[in-house]
PDB file of C-alpha atoms and ligand atoms in Angstrom:
ATOM      1  CA  MET A   1      35.797 -41.757 -40.145  1.00 96.00           C
ATOM      2  CA  ARG A   2      34.534 -40.048 -36.910  1.00 98.00           C
ATOM      3  CA  PHE A   3      36.947 -38.093 -34.920  1.00 98.00           C
ATOM      4  CA  CYS A   4      36.677 -37.909 -31.130  1.00 98.00           C
ATOM      5  CA  LEU A   5      38.831 -35.511 -28.972  1.00 98.00           C
ATOM      6  CA  ASN A   6      40.498 -36.531 -25.706  1.00 98.00           C
ATOM      7  CA  VAL A   7      40.723 -33.564 -23.327  1.00 98.00           C
ATOM      8  CA  ASP A   8      42.778 -35.279 -20.657  1.00 98.00           C
ATOM      9  CA  HIS A   9      45.772 -33.168 -21.362  1.00 97.00           C
ATOM     10  CA  VAL A  10      43.789 -29.793 -20.745  1.00 98.00           C
ATOM     11  CA  ALA A  11      42.944 -31.331 -17.085  1.00 98.00           C
ATOM     12  CA  THR A  12      46.751 -31.909 -16.716  1.00 97.00           C
ATOM     13  CA  LEU A  13      47.503 -28.282 -17.242  1.00 97.00           C
ATOM     14  CA  ARG A  14      44.726 -27.040 -14.916  1.00 97.00           C
ATOM     15  CA  ASN A  15      45.951 -29.565 -12.249  1.00 96.00           C
ATOM     16  CA  ALA A  16      49.513 -28.215 -12.708  1.00 95.00           C
ATOM     17  CA  ARG A  17      48.436 -24.863 -10.698  1.00 93.00           C
ATOM     18  CA  GLY A  18      45.764 -26.680  -8.631  1.00 91.00           C
ATOM     19  CA  GLU A  19      43.104 -24.168  -9.746  1.00 94.00           C
ATOM     20  CA  ALA A  20      40.298 -23.997 -12.235  1.00 95.00           C
ATOM     21  CA  GLN A  21      41.847 -22.903 -15.399  1.00 96.00           C
ATOM     22  CA  PRO A  22      41.979 -24.231 -18.211  1.00 97.00           C
ATOM     23  CA  ASP A  23      38.788 -25.879 -17.699  1.00 98.00           C
ATOM     24  CA  PRO A  24      38.560 -29.281 -19.738  1.00 98.00           C
ATOM     25  CA  VAL A  25      34.667 -28.865 -19.766  1.00 98.00           C
ATOM     26  CA  THR A  26      34.754 -25.453 -21.468  1.00 98.00           C
ATOM     27  CA  PHE A  27      37.480 -26.820 -23.932  1.00 98.00           C
ATOM     28  CA  ALA A  28      35.213 -29.762 -24.763  1.00 98.00           C
ATOM     29  CA  LEU A  29      32.254 -27.552 -25.333  1.00 98.00           C
ATOM     30  CA  MET A  30      34.345 -25.534 -27.782  1.00 98.00           C
ATOM     31  CA  ALA A  31      35.624 -28.406 -29.572  1.00 98.00           C
ATOM     32  CA  GLU A  32      32.171 -29.673 -30.085  1.00 98.00           C
ATOM     33  CA  GLN A  33      31.169 -26.183 -31.817  1.00 98.00           C
ATOM     34  CA  TYR A  34      34.315 -26.786 -34.380  1.00 98.00           C
ATOM     35  CA  GLY A  35      32.766 -30.087 -35.129  1.00 98.00           C
ATOM     36  CA  VAL A  36      34.310 -33.003 -33.307  1.00 98.00           C
ATOM     37  CA  ASP A  37      32.242 -36.097 -32.957  1.00 98.00           C
ATOM     38  CA  GLY A  38      32.490 -36.736 -29.407  1.00 98.00           C
ATOM     39  CA  ILE A  39      34.641 -36.333 -26.430  1.00 98.00           C
ATOM     40  CA  VAL A  40      36.965 -38.719 -24.513  1.00 98.00           C
ATOM     41  CA  VAL A  41      38.176 -38.423 -21.029  1.00 98.00           C
ATOM     42  CA  HIS A  42      40.065 -41.173 -18.803  1.00 97.00           C
ATOM     43  CA  LEU A  43      39.072 -41.029 -15.200  1.00 97.00           C
ATOM     44  CA  ARG A  44      42.062 -42.618 -13.554  1.00 95.00           C
ATOM     45  CA  GLU A  45      42.000 -44.161 -10.192  1.00 92.00           C
ATOM     46  CA  ASP A  46      44.698 -41.669  -9.116  1.00 91.00           C
ATOM     47  CA  ARG A  47      42.632 -38.666 -10.626  1.00 93.00           C
ATOM     48  CA  ARG A  48      46.003 -37.376 -11.952  1.00 91.00           C
ATOM     49  CA  HIS A  49      44.059 -35.244 -14.621  1.00 95.00           C
ATOM     50  CA  ILE A  50      40.269 -35.767 -15.108  1.00 97.00           C
ATOM     51  CA  ASN A  51      38.235 -35.833 -11.962  1.00 97.00           C
ATOM     52  CA  GLU A  52      34.498 -36.864 -11.155  1.00 98.00           C
ATOM     53  CA  ARG A  53      33.205 -33.376 -11.464  1.00 98.00           C
ATOM     54  CA  ASP A  54      34.529 -33.119 -14.955  1.00 98.00           C
ATOM     55  CA  VAL A  55      33.067 -36.329 -15.856  1.00 98.00           C
ATOM     56  CA  ARG A  56      29.719 -35.334 -14.437  1.00 98.00           C
ATOM     57  CA  LEU A  57      29.451 -32.044 -16.031  1.00 98.00           C
ATOM     58  CA  LEU A  58      30.677 -33.321 -19.514  1.00 98.00           C
ATOM     59  CA  LYS A  59      27.975 -35.884 -19.287  1.00 98.00           C
ATOM     60  CA  GLU A  60      25.349 -32.893 -18.557  1.00 98.00           C
ATOM     61  CA  LEU A  61      26.588 -30.502 -20.958  1.00 98.00           C
ATOM     62  CA  ILE A  62      28.152 -32.050 -24.199  1.00 98.00           C
ATOM     63  CA  THR A  63      25.730 -32.713 -27.004  1.00 98.00           C
ATOM     64  CA  THR A  64      27.693 -35.276 -29.060  1.00 98.00           C
ATOM     65  CA  LYS A  65      28.618 -38.230 -27.051  1.00 98.00           C
ATOM     66  CA  LEU A  66      31.051 -39.023 -23.944  1.00 98.00           C
ATOM     67  CA  ASP A  67      33.412 -41.801 -24.043  1.00 98.00           C
ATOM     68  CA  LEU A  68      34.860 -42.671 -20.608  1.00 98.00           C
ATOM     69  CA  GLU A  69      38.055 -44.472 -20.422  1.00 98.00           C
ATOM     70  CA  MET A  70      38.311 -46.516 -17.484  1.00 97.00           C
ATOM     71  CA  ALA A  71      39.914 -49.425 -15.764  1.00 96.00           C
ATOM     72  CA  ALA A  72      37.635 -52.238 -14.826  1.00 96.00           C
ATOM     73  CA  VAL A  73      37.511 -51.722 -11.078  1.00 96.00           C
ATOM     74  CA  ASP A  74      34.450 -51.610  -8.885  1.00 97.00           C
ATOM     75  CA  GLU A  75      35.031 -47.985  -7.773  1.00 96.00           C
ATOM     76  CA  ILE A  76      35.143 -46.682 -11.563  1.00 97.00           C
ATOM     77  CA  ILE A  77      32.405 -49.109 -12.772  1.00 98.00           C
ATOM     78  CA  GLU A  78      30.143 -47.814 -10.043  1.00 98.00           C
ATOM     79  CA  ILE A  79      30.796 -43.988 -11.177  1.00 98.00           C
ATOM     80  CA  ALA A  80      30.272 -44.944 -14.900  1.00 98.00           C
ATOM     81  CA  CYS A  81      26.840 -46.679 -14.069  1.00 98.00           C
ATOM     82  CA  ASP A  82      25.863 -43.570 -12.257  1.00 98.00           C
ATOM     83  CA  VAL A  83      27.041 -41.081 -14.748  1.00 98.00           C
ATOM     84  CA  GLN A  84      26.033 -43.071 -17.842  1.00 98.00           C
ATOM     85  CA  PRO A  85      28.529 -42.036 -20.419  1.00 98.00           C
ATOM     86  CA  GLU A  86      27.487 -43.174 -23.989  1.00 98.00           C
ATOM     87  CA  LEU A  87      30.480 -45.421 -24.046  1.00 98.00           C
ATOM     88  CA  ALA A  88      32.835 -46.848 -21.594  1.00 98.00           C
ATOM     89  CA  THR A  89      35.938 -47.859 -23.051  1.00 98.00           C
ATOM     90  CA  ILE A  90      38.109 -50.337 -20.925  1.00 97.00           C
ATOM     91  CA  VAL A  91      41.903 -50.073 -20.645  1.00 96.00           C
ATOM     92  CA  PRO A  92      44.601 -51.418 -18.488  1.00 94.00           C
ATOM     93  CA  GLU A  93      45.867 -49.044 -15.974  1.00 82.00           C
ATOM     94  CA  ARG A  94      49.104 -48.891 -14.088  1.00 76.00           C
ATOM     95  CA  ARG A  95      49.788 -46.168 -11.404  1.00 65.00           C
ATOM     96  CA  LEU A  96      53.466 -45.541 -12.773  1.00 65.00           C
ATOM     97  CA  GLU A  97      52.628 -45.208 -16.422  1.00 71.00           C
ATOM     98  CA  LEU A  98      52.782 -41.913 -18.114  1.00 73.00           C
ATOM     99  CA  THR A  99      50.004 -42.996 -20.563  1.00 69.00           C
ATOM    100  CA  THR A 100      48.107 -45.960 -21.358  1.00 68.00           C
ATOM    101  CA  GLU A 101      50.811 -48.465 -22.547  1.00 73.00           C
ATOM    102  CA  GLY A 102      49.052 -51.214 -24.527  1.00 90.00           C
ATOM    103  CA  GLY A 103      45.887 -53.053 -25.020  1.00 95.00           C
ATOM    104  CA  ILE A 104      43.950 -54.970 -22.315  1.00 95.00           C
ATOM    105  CA  ASN A 105      44.683 -58.574 -22.226  1.00 95.00           C
ATOM    106  CA  VAL A 106      41.245 -59.859 -22.664  1.00 96.00           C
ATOM    107  CA  ILE A 107      42.181 -63.513 -22.800  1.00 96.00           C
ATOM    108  CA  ASP A 108      43.871 -63.353 -19.390  1.00 95.00           C
ATOM    109  CA  ASN A 109      41.322 -61.262 -17.617  1.00 95.00           C
ATOM    110  CA  ILE A 110      38.228 -62.917 -19.297  1.00 97.00           C
ATOM    111  CA  SER A 111      35.900 -63.522 -16.255  1.00 96.00           C
ATOM    112  CA  GLN A 112      36.501 -59.977 -14.839  1.00 96.00           C
ATOM    113  CA  LEU A 113      35.978 -58.243 -18.114  1.00 97.00           C
ATOM    114  CA  ARG A 114      32.745 -60.343 -18.720  1.00 98.00           C
ATOM    115  CA  GLN A 115      31.356 -59.235 -15.284  1.00 98.00           C
ATOM    116  CA  ALA A 116      32.319 -55.476 -16.071  1.00 98.00           C
ATOM    117  CA  ILE A 117      30.650 -55.663 -19.326  1.00 98.00           C
ATOM    118  CA  LYS A 118      27.619 -57.047 -18.055  1.00 98.00           C
ATOM    119  CA  THR A 119      27.280 -54.595 -15.302  1.00 98.00           C
ATOM    120  CA  LEU A 120      27.841 -51.647 -17.729  1.00 98.00           C
ATOM    121  CA  HIS A 121      25.345 -53.120 -20.099  1.00 98.00           C
ATOM    122  CA  GLN A 122      22.705 -53.355 -17.331  1.00 98.00           C
ATOM    123  CA  SER A 123      23.277 -49.559 -17.134  1.00 98.00           C
ATOM    124  CA  ASP A 124      22.771 -49.138 -20.735  1.00 98.00           C
ATOM    125  CA  ILE A 125      26.271 -48.223 -21.517  1.00 98.00           C
ATOM    126  CA  ALA A 126      28.149 -49.606 -24.554  1.00 98.00           C
ATOM    127  CA  VAL A 127      31.512 -50.921 -24.110  1.00 98.00           C
ATOM    128  CA  SER A 128      34.698 -50.972 -25.806  1.00 98.00           C
ATOM    129  CA  LEU A 129      37.724 -52.783 -25.266  1.00 98.00           C
ATOM    130  CA  PHE A 130      41.042 -51.300 -25.777  1.00 97.00           C
ATOM    131  CA  VAL A 131      43.157 -54.092 -27.676  1.00 97.00           C
ATOM    132  CA  GLU A 132      46.250 -54.876 -29.479  1.00 97.00           C
ATOM    133  CA  PRO A 133      45.665 -55.613 -32.937  1.00 98.00           C
ATOM    134  CA  ASP A 134      45.642 -59.384 -32.283  1.00 97.00           C
ATOM    135  CA  LEU A 135      43.110 -61.531 -33.784  1.00 98.00           C
ATOM    136  CA  ASN A 136      42.872 -63.597 -30.552  1.00 98.00           C
ATOM    137  CA  GLN A 137      42.049 -60.645 -28.282  1.00 98.00           C
ATOM    138  CA  ILE A 138      39.443 -59.497 -30.717  1.00 98.00           C
ATOM    139  CA  ASP A 139      37.750 -63.048 -30.710  1.00 98.00           C
ATOM    140  CA  ALA A 140      37.745 -63.098 -27.033  1.00 98.00           C
ATOM    141  CA  ALA A 141      36.072 -59.539 -26.755  1.00 98.00           C
ATOM    142  CA  ALA A 142      33.574 -60.780 -29.335  1.00 98.00           C
ATOM    143  CA  GLU A 143      33.011 -63.806 -27.130  1.00 98.00           C
ATOM    144  CA  ILE A 144      32.091 -61.573 -23.988  1.00 98.00           C
ATOM    145  CA  GLU A 145      30.002 -59.161 -26.027  1.00 98.00           C
ATOM    146  CA  ALA A 146      31.968 -56.255 -26.038  1.00 98.00           C
ATOM    147  CA  ASP A 147      30.074 -53.795 -28.442  1.00 98.00           C
ATOM    148  CA  ILE A 148      33.358 -52.324 -29.817  1.00 98.00           C
ATOM    149  CA  VAL A 149      37.144 -52.755 -29.969  1.00 98.00           C
ATOM    150  CA  GLU A 150      39.244 -49.828 -29.793  1.00 98.00           C
ATOM    151  CA  ILE A 151      42.573 -51.205 -31.483  1.00 98.00           C
ATOM    152  CA  HIS A 152      45.784 -49.917 -30.187  1.00 98.00           C
ATOM    153  CA  THR A 153      47.744 -47.889 -32.763  1.00 98.00           C
ATOM    154  CA  GLY A 154      50.784 -47.042 -30.544  1.00 97.00           C
ATOM    155  CA  HIS A 155      53.050 -49.663 -32.509  1.00 97.00           C
ATOM    156  CA  TYR A 156      52.170 -48.054 -35.773  1.00 98.00           C
ATOM    157  CA  ALA A 157      52.658 -44.482 -34.497  1.00 98.00           C
ATOM    158  CA  ASN A 158      56.104 -45.391 -33.005  1.00 97.00           C
ATOM    159  CA  ALA A 159      57.280 -47.580 -36.123  1.00 97.00           C
ATOM    160  CA  VAL A 160      60.353 -46.243 -37.676  1.00 97.00           C
ATOM    161  CA  GLY A 161      61.161 -47.073 -41.350  1.00 97.00           C
ATOM    162  CA  GLU A 162      58.877 -47.617 -44.261  1.00 96.00           C
ATOM    163  CA  GLU A 163      58.761 -51.509 -43.960  1.00 97.00           C
ATOM    164  CA  ASN A 164      58.036 -51.168 -40.287  1.00 98.00           C
ATOM    165  CA  ILE A 165      55.249 -48.579 -40.790  1.00 97.00           C
ATOM    166  CA  PHE A 166      53.761 -50.665 -43.624  1.00 97.00           C
ATOM    167  CA  ASP A 167      53.741 -53.936 -41.350  1.00 98.00           C
ATOM    168  CA  GLU A 168      52.157 -52.180 -38.440  1.00 98.00           C
ATOM    169  CA  LEU A 169      49.458 -50.576 -40.523  1.00 98.00           C
ATOM    170  CA  GLU A 170      48.577 -54.071 -42.078  1.00 98.00           C
ATOM    171  CA  ARG A 171      48.368 -55.582 -38.531  1.00 98.00           C
ATOM    172  CA  VAL A 172      45.858 -52.779 -37.903  1.00 98.00           C
ATOM    173  CA  ARG A 173      43.878 -52.951 -41.197  1.00 98.00           C
ATOM    174  CA  ILE A 174      43.732 -56.821 -40.714  1.00 98.00           C
ATOM    175  CA  ALA A 175      42.615 -56.678 -37.138  1.00 98.00           C
ATOM    176  CA  ALA A 176      39.816 -54.027 -37.946  1.00 98.00           C
ATOM    177  CA  LYS A 177      38.587 -56.062 -40.820  1.00 98.00           C
ATOM    178  CA  HIS A 178      38.408 -59.197 -38.600  1.00 98.00           C
ATOM    179  CA  ALA A 179      36.634 -57.177 -35.778  1.00 98.00           C
ATOM    180  CA  LYS A 180      33.999 -55.886 -38.326  1.00 98.00           C
ATOM    181  CA  LYS A 181      33.525 -59.233 -39.505  1.00 98.00           C
ATOM    182  CA  LEU A 182      32.597 -60.566 -35.879  1.00 98.00           C
ATOM    183  CA  GLY A 183      29.886 -57.720 -35.532  1.00 98.00           C
ATOM    184  CA  LEU A 184      32.185 -55.343 -33.597  1.00 98.00           C
ATOM    185  CA  GLY A 185      32.288 -51.646 -33.866  1.00 98.00           C
ATOM    186  CA  VAL A 186      35.970 -50.601 -34.476  1.00 98.00           C
ATOM    187  CA  ASN A 187      37.684 -47.626 -33.068  1.00 98.00           C
ATOM    188  CA  ALA A 188      41.368 -46.840 -32.953  1.00 98.00           C
ATOM    189  CA  GLY A 189      43.532 -44.672 -30.989  1.00 98.00           C
ATOM    190  CA  HIS A 190      46.773 -43.872 -29.373  1.00 97.00           C
ATOM    191  CA  GLY A 191      49.753 -41.761 -30.863  1.00 98.00           C
ATOM    192  CA  LEU A 192      47.771 -40.958 -33.969  1.00 98.00           C
ATOM    193  CA  ASN A 193      48.718 -37.352 -35.396  1.00 98.00           C
ATOM    194  CA  TYR A 194      48.595 -34.983 -38.415  1.00 98.00           C
ATOM    195  CA  ILE A 195      51.122 -36.910 -40.279  1.00 98.00           C
ATOM    196  CA  ASN A 196      50.525 -40.682 -39.756  1.00 98.00           C
ATOM    197  CA  MET A 197      46.567 -40.120 -40.009  1.00 98.00           C
ATOM    198  CA  LYS A 198      47.160 -39.367 -43.644  1.00 96.00           C
ATOM    199  CA  GLU A 199      47.746 -43.053 -44.263  1.00 96.00           C
ATOM    200  CA  PHE A 200      45.596 -44.440 -41.448  1.00 97.00           C
ATOM    201  CA  VAL A 201      42.652 -42.731 -42.723  1.00 97.00           C
ATOM    202  CA  ALA A 202      42.438 -44.791 -45.751  1.00 95.00           C
ATOM    203  CA  ILE A 203      41.766 -48.190 -43.790  1.00 96.00           C
ATOM    204  CA  PRO A 204      38.056 -48.861 -44.586  1.00 94.00           C
ATOM    205  CA  ASP A 205      36.760 -50.647 -41.419  1.00 97.00           C
ATOM    206  CA  ILE A 206      37.552 -48.084 -38.758  1.00 98.00           C
ATOM    207  CA  ASP A 207      34.525 -46.368 -37.614  1.00 98.00           C
ATOM    208  CA  GLU A 208      36.256 -43.768 -35.463  1.00 98.00           C
ATOM    209  CA  VAL A 209      39.607 -42.552 -33.984  1.00 98.00           C
ATOM    210  CA  SER A 210      40.277 -41.246 -30.419  1.00 98.00           C
ATOM    211  CA  ILE A 211      43.032 -38.461 -30.440  1.00 98.00           C
ATOM    212  CA  GLY A 212      44.381 -36.350 -27.715  1.00 98.00           C
ATOM    213  CA  HIS A 213      47.953 -35.337 -27.457  1.00 98.00           C
ATOM    214  CA  ALA A 214      48.463 -34.422 -31.136  1.00 98.00           C
ATOM    215  CA  VAL A 215      45.469 -32.012 -31.398  1.00 98.00           C
ATOM    216  CA  ILE A 216      45.846 -30.554 -27.928  1.00 98.00           C
ATOM    217  CA  ALA A 217      49.424 -29.745 -28.535  1.00 98.00           C
ATOM    218  CA  ARG A 218      48.832 -28.183 -31.878  1.00 98.00           C
ATOM    219  CA  SER A 219      45.956 -26.155 -30.372  1.00 98.00           C
ATOM    220  CA  LEU A 220      48.667 -24.325 -28.504  1.00 97.00           C
ATOM    221  CA  PHE A 221      50.415 -23.123 -31.786  1.00 98.00           C
ATOM    222  CA  VAL A 222      47.370 -22.561 -33.742  1.00 98.00           C
ATOM    223  CA  GLY A 223      44.231 -22.412 -31.505  1.00 98.00           C
ATOM    224  CA  LEU A 224      41.742 -25.150 -30.886  1.00 98.00           C
ATOM    225  CA  GLU A 225      39.487 -24.254 -33.848  1.00 98.00           C
ATOM    226  CA  GLN A 226      42.271 -24.539 -36.454  1.00 98.00           C
ATOM    227  CA  ALA A 227      43.752 -27.776 -34.714  1.00 98.00           C
ATOM    228  CA  ILE A 228      40.358 -29.364 -34.831  1.00 98.00           C
ATOM    229  CA  LYS A 229      39.539 -28.457 -38.487  1.00 98.00           C
ATOM    230  CA  GLU A 230      42.880 -29.525 -39.836  1.00 98.00           C
ATOM    231  CA  MET A 231      42.241 -33.043 -38.217  1.00 98.00           C
ATOM    232  CA  ILE A 232      38.574 -33.068 -39.396  1.00 98.00           C
ATOM    233  CA  LYS A 233      40.065 -32.249 -42.999  1.00 97.00           C
ATOM    234  CA  ILE A 234      41.904 -35.646 -42.578  1.00 97.00           C
ATOM    235  CA  THR A 235      39.403 -37.808 -41.005  1.00 97.00           C
ATOM    236  CA  GLY A 236      36.758 -36.550 -43.183  1.00 92.00           C
ATOM    237  CA  MET A 237      38.566 -37.917 -46.346  1.00 87.00           C
ATOM    238  CA  ASN A 238      37.087 -41.421 -45.170  1.00 78.00           C
ATOM    239  CA  LYS A 239      33.327 -40.615 -44.359  1.00 69.00           C
TER     240      LYS A 239
HETATM  241  N1  LIG B 301      42.713 -44.156 -26.869  1.00 87.94           N
HETATM  242  C1  LIG B 301      43.157 -44.696 -25.593  1.00 87.94           C
HETATM  243  C2  LIG B 301      42.499 -45.973 -25.093  1.00 87.94           C
HETATM  244  C3  LIG B 301      44.034 -44.078 -24.792  1.00 87.94           C
HETATM  245  O1  LIG B 301      44.468 -44.520 -23.592  1.00 87.94           O
HETATM  246  C4  LIG B 301      44.648 -42.898 -25.245  1.00 87.94           C
HETATM  247  C5  LIG B 301      45.582 -42.048 -24.451  1.00 87.94           C
HETATM  248  O2  LIG B 301      44.938 -41.338 -23.400  1.00 87.94           O
HETATM  249  C6  LIG B 301      44.268 -42.551 -26.537  1.00 87.94           C
HETATM  250  C7  LIG B 301      43.298 -43.083 -27.485  1.00 87.94           C
HETATM  251  C8  LIG B 301      44.802 -41.142 -27.086  1.00 87.94           C
HETATM  252  O3  LIG B 301      46.227 -41.160 -27.429  1.00 87.94           O
HETATM  253  P1  LIG B 301      46.909 -39.862 -27.787  1.00 87.94           P
HETATM  254  O4  LIG B 301      46.621 -38.874 -26.670  1.00 87.94           O
HETATM  255  O5  LIG B 301      48.154 -40.297 -28.030  1.00 87.94           O
HETATM  256  O6  LIG B 301      46.301 -39.340 -29.195  1.00 87.94           O
END
């Protein structure tokens, strides 16, 4: 299973002072040296953490791949087409949320998303849709020619009690299998950490995980190199 690191939280810390440090771009370059398979950033409409300068520099400097999380709105689509990340992951976005709260409703937004995918494809950008582990949403993603679905793992991460955890993991497992059968690439993310990844990594149909908070938080205690290597040890169990 590939492991891509989301560095948004480094930008949050930088912006707390309104100065240049810590620089998420430098952080991403170091993360690549320690073995991550890609870098993820979310360019939000309100620019609360990552900004355009970060995205442009990342695209220029990183040597793995850039996954740009974004809302399907004209301003951000235009920037994406200009920067050309290797992957655009379309997420729902609300100004008041602390973080992305759930998958995008593909069925209810099908014509807007179809158009966004078409525009991004015209610029040779692969497109992933961040969706709930819901077979109907995944069918809709395939219908409008998404390349990948990223399955929202927040319910699994927040589940309490053995039975609930098992049920949520099953939902993700079934959704991943279904997406693979339709020919989609399968990513997953949100709330994954060093503990819940131990069972998660056994799901055979997931190609890649996108993890931010747990790894950035751990790096404060043990340093970035160790935080990354510990996660690679887990994700590497399913390669
Ligand atoms: N995937 C998506 C689509 C997200 O929005 C986020 C949160 O930015 C993540 C993955 C990473 O979540 P976390 O920071 O909880 O690892």
